[in-house]
XYZ file of C-alpha atoms in Angstrom:
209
model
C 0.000 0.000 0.000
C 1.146 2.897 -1.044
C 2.152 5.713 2.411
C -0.553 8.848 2.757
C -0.317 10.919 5.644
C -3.469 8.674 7.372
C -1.295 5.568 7.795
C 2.334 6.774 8.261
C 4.058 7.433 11.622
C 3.554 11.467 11.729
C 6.765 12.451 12.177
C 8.016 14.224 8.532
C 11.989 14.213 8.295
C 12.960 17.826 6.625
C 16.184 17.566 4.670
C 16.989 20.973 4.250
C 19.929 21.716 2.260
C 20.797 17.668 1.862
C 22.993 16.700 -1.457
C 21.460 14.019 -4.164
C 24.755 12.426 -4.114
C 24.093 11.844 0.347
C 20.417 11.308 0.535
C 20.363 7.827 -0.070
C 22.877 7.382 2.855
C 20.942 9.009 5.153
C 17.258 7.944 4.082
C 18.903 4.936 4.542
C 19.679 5.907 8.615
C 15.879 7.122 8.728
C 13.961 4.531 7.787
C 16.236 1.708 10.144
C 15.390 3.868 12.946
C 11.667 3.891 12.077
C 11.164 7.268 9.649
C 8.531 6.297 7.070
C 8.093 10.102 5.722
C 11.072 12.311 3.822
C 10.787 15.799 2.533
C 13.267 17.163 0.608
C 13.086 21.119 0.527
C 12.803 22.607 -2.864
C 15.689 25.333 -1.534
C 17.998 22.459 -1.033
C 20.697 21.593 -3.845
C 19.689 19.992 -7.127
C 15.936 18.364 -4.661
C 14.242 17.256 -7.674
C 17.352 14.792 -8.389
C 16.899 14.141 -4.853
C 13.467 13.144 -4.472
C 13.947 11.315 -7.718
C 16.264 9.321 -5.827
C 14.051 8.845 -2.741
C 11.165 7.793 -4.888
C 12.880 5.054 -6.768
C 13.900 3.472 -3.417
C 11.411 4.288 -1.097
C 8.086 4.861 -2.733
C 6.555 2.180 -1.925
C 7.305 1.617 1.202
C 7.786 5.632 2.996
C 5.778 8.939 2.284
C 8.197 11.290 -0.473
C 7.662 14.836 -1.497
C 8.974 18.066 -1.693
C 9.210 21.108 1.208
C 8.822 25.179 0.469
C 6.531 23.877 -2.435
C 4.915 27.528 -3.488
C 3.823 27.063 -6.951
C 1.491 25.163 -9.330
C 4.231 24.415 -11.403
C 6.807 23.086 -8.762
C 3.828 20.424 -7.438
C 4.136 19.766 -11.404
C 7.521 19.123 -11.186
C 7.795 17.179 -8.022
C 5.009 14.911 -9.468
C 7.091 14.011 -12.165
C 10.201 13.449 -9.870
C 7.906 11.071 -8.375
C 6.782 12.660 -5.460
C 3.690 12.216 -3.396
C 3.772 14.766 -0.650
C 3.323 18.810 -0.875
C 4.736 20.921 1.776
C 4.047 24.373 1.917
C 5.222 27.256 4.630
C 2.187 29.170 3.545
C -1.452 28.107 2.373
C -2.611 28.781 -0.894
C -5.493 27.023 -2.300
C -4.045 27.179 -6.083
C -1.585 24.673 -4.582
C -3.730 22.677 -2.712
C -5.946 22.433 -5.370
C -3.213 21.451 -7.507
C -1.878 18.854 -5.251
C -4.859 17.297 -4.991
C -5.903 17.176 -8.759
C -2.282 14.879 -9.132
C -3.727 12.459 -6.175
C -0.824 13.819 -3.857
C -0.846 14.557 -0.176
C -1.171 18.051 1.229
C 0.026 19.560 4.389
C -0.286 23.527 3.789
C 1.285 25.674 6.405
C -0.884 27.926 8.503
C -0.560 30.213 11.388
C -4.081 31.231 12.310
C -7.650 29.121 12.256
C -8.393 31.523 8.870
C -6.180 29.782 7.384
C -6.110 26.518 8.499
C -9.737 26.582 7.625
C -9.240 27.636 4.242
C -6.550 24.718 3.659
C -9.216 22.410 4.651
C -11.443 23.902 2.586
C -9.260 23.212 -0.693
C -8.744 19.913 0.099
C -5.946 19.433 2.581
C -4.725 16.476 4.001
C -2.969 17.626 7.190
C -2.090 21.163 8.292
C 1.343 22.039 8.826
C 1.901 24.992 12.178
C 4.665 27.178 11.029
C 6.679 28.549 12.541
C 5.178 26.225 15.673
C 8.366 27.440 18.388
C 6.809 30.663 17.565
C 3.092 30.040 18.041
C 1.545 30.215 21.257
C 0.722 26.801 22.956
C -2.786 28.320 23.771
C -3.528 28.860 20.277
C -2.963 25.474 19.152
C -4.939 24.003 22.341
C -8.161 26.718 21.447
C -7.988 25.636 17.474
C -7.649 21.462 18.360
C -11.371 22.300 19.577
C -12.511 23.505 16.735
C -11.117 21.637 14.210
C -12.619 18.436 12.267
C -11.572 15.586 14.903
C -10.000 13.591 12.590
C -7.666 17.036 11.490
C -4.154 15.877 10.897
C -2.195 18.843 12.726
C 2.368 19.208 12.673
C 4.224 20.727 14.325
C 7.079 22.593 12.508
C 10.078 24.847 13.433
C 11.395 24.289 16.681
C 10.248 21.319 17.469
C 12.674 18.639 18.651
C 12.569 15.132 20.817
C 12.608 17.545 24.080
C 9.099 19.350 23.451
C 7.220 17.285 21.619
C 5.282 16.456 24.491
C 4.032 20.548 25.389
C 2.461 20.427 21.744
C 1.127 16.991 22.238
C -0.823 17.990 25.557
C -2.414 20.573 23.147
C -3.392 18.085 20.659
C -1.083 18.493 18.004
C -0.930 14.744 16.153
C 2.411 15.002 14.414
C 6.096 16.918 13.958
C 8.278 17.884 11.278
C 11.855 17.739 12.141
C 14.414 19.932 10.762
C 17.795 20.970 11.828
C 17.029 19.452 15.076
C 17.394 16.081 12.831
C 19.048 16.434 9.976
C 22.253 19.736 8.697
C 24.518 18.887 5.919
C 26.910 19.347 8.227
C 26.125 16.555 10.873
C 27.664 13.409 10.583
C 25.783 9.919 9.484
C 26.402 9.202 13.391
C 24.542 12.035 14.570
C 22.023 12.038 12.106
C 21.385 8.586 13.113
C 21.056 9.064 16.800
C 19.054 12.401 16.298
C 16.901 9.716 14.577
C 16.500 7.616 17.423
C 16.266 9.795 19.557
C 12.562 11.821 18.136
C 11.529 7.966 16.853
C 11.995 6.973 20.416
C 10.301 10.255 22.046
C 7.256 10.105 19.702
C 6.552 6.801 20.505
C 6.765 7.954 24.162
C 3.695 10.258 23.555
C 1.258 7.927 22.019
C 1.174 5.889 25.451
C -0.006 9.054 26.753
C -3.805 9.442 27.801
């Protein structure tokens, strides 16, 4: 079965900045520690080569696609790198829309319940809080209310294996992990146990009442 955002783990690894010619190595570290969803920023270095990659080893069994996706045309193009997930920092229904009309997942970013509203409203799969470090705990809590229950919600910016709990306890379902996971500069080691370490504290939380 192919991943959609409904029946992977939700935690999104971000690999800003990562080189095609490395992110086979360390996809490789993420999924053996129990990753089973990689975005590859479009402001990284040569991504489309790089989700190409990804998708040719890993589409069948982990949740691919593109981050900082902010145009019709680049869910075009990630499509036909063989992508299946669109990751915005903003929400714009044009790309929703879009995202949706190629049978790909969506997870729009939004700051406010206008727009996480409106993402739903154009189809949207999940909604992505950015920048969530930023974003008051309160807020999140106050929205969770009001949202559809079933509302996929991520965290994203800021978030590492230390807080995921505060945004759990104000029902925030998933995480998107960034620099906290994965720099170009950090070594496969590190990578690795930065891995382990956020598969390891999300598990933590879903034993959580």
């Amino acid at each position: 079965m192919l991943k959609n955002l409904q029946n992977i783990k939700p935690l999104v690894a971000i690999l800003r900045g990562v080189q095609a010619s490395a992110v086979l190595s360390v996809a490789e570290l993420l999924v053996k520690e129990g990753f089973d969803a990689i975005e590859v920023p479009l402001n990284s270095p040569d991504p489309l080569d790089a989700i190409s990659l990804l998708a040719g080893e890993y589409g069948e069994t982990c949740l691919i696609g593109a981050g900082t996706v902010l145009t019709q045309n680049q869910v075009q193009l990630v499509y036909d790198a063989g992508g299946q997930l669109i990751v915005s920092p903003n929400t714009n229904p044009a790309v929703i829309r879009a995202t949706k009309q190629l049978n790909m997942e969506s997870l729009p970013g939004c700051a406010s319940p206008t727009e996480a509203f409106s993402a739903l409203a154009a189809g949207a799969d999940g909604l992505k809080f950015f920048p969530a470090g930023a974003l008051s705990l309160d807020m999140f809590k106050s929205l969770s209310a009001v949202l559809p229950a079933a509302t996929l919600t991520f965290a994203v910016g800021g978030v590492d294996e230390k807080n995921m709990q505060r945004f759990h306890d104000v029902g925030i379902t998933g995480f998107g992990l960034g620099s906290s996971l994965f720099t170009p500069d950090k070594s496969m080691a590190e990578i690795q146990r930065n891995a382990r370490a956020s598969v390891h504290a999300f598990n933590a939380l879903t034993t959580v009442n």
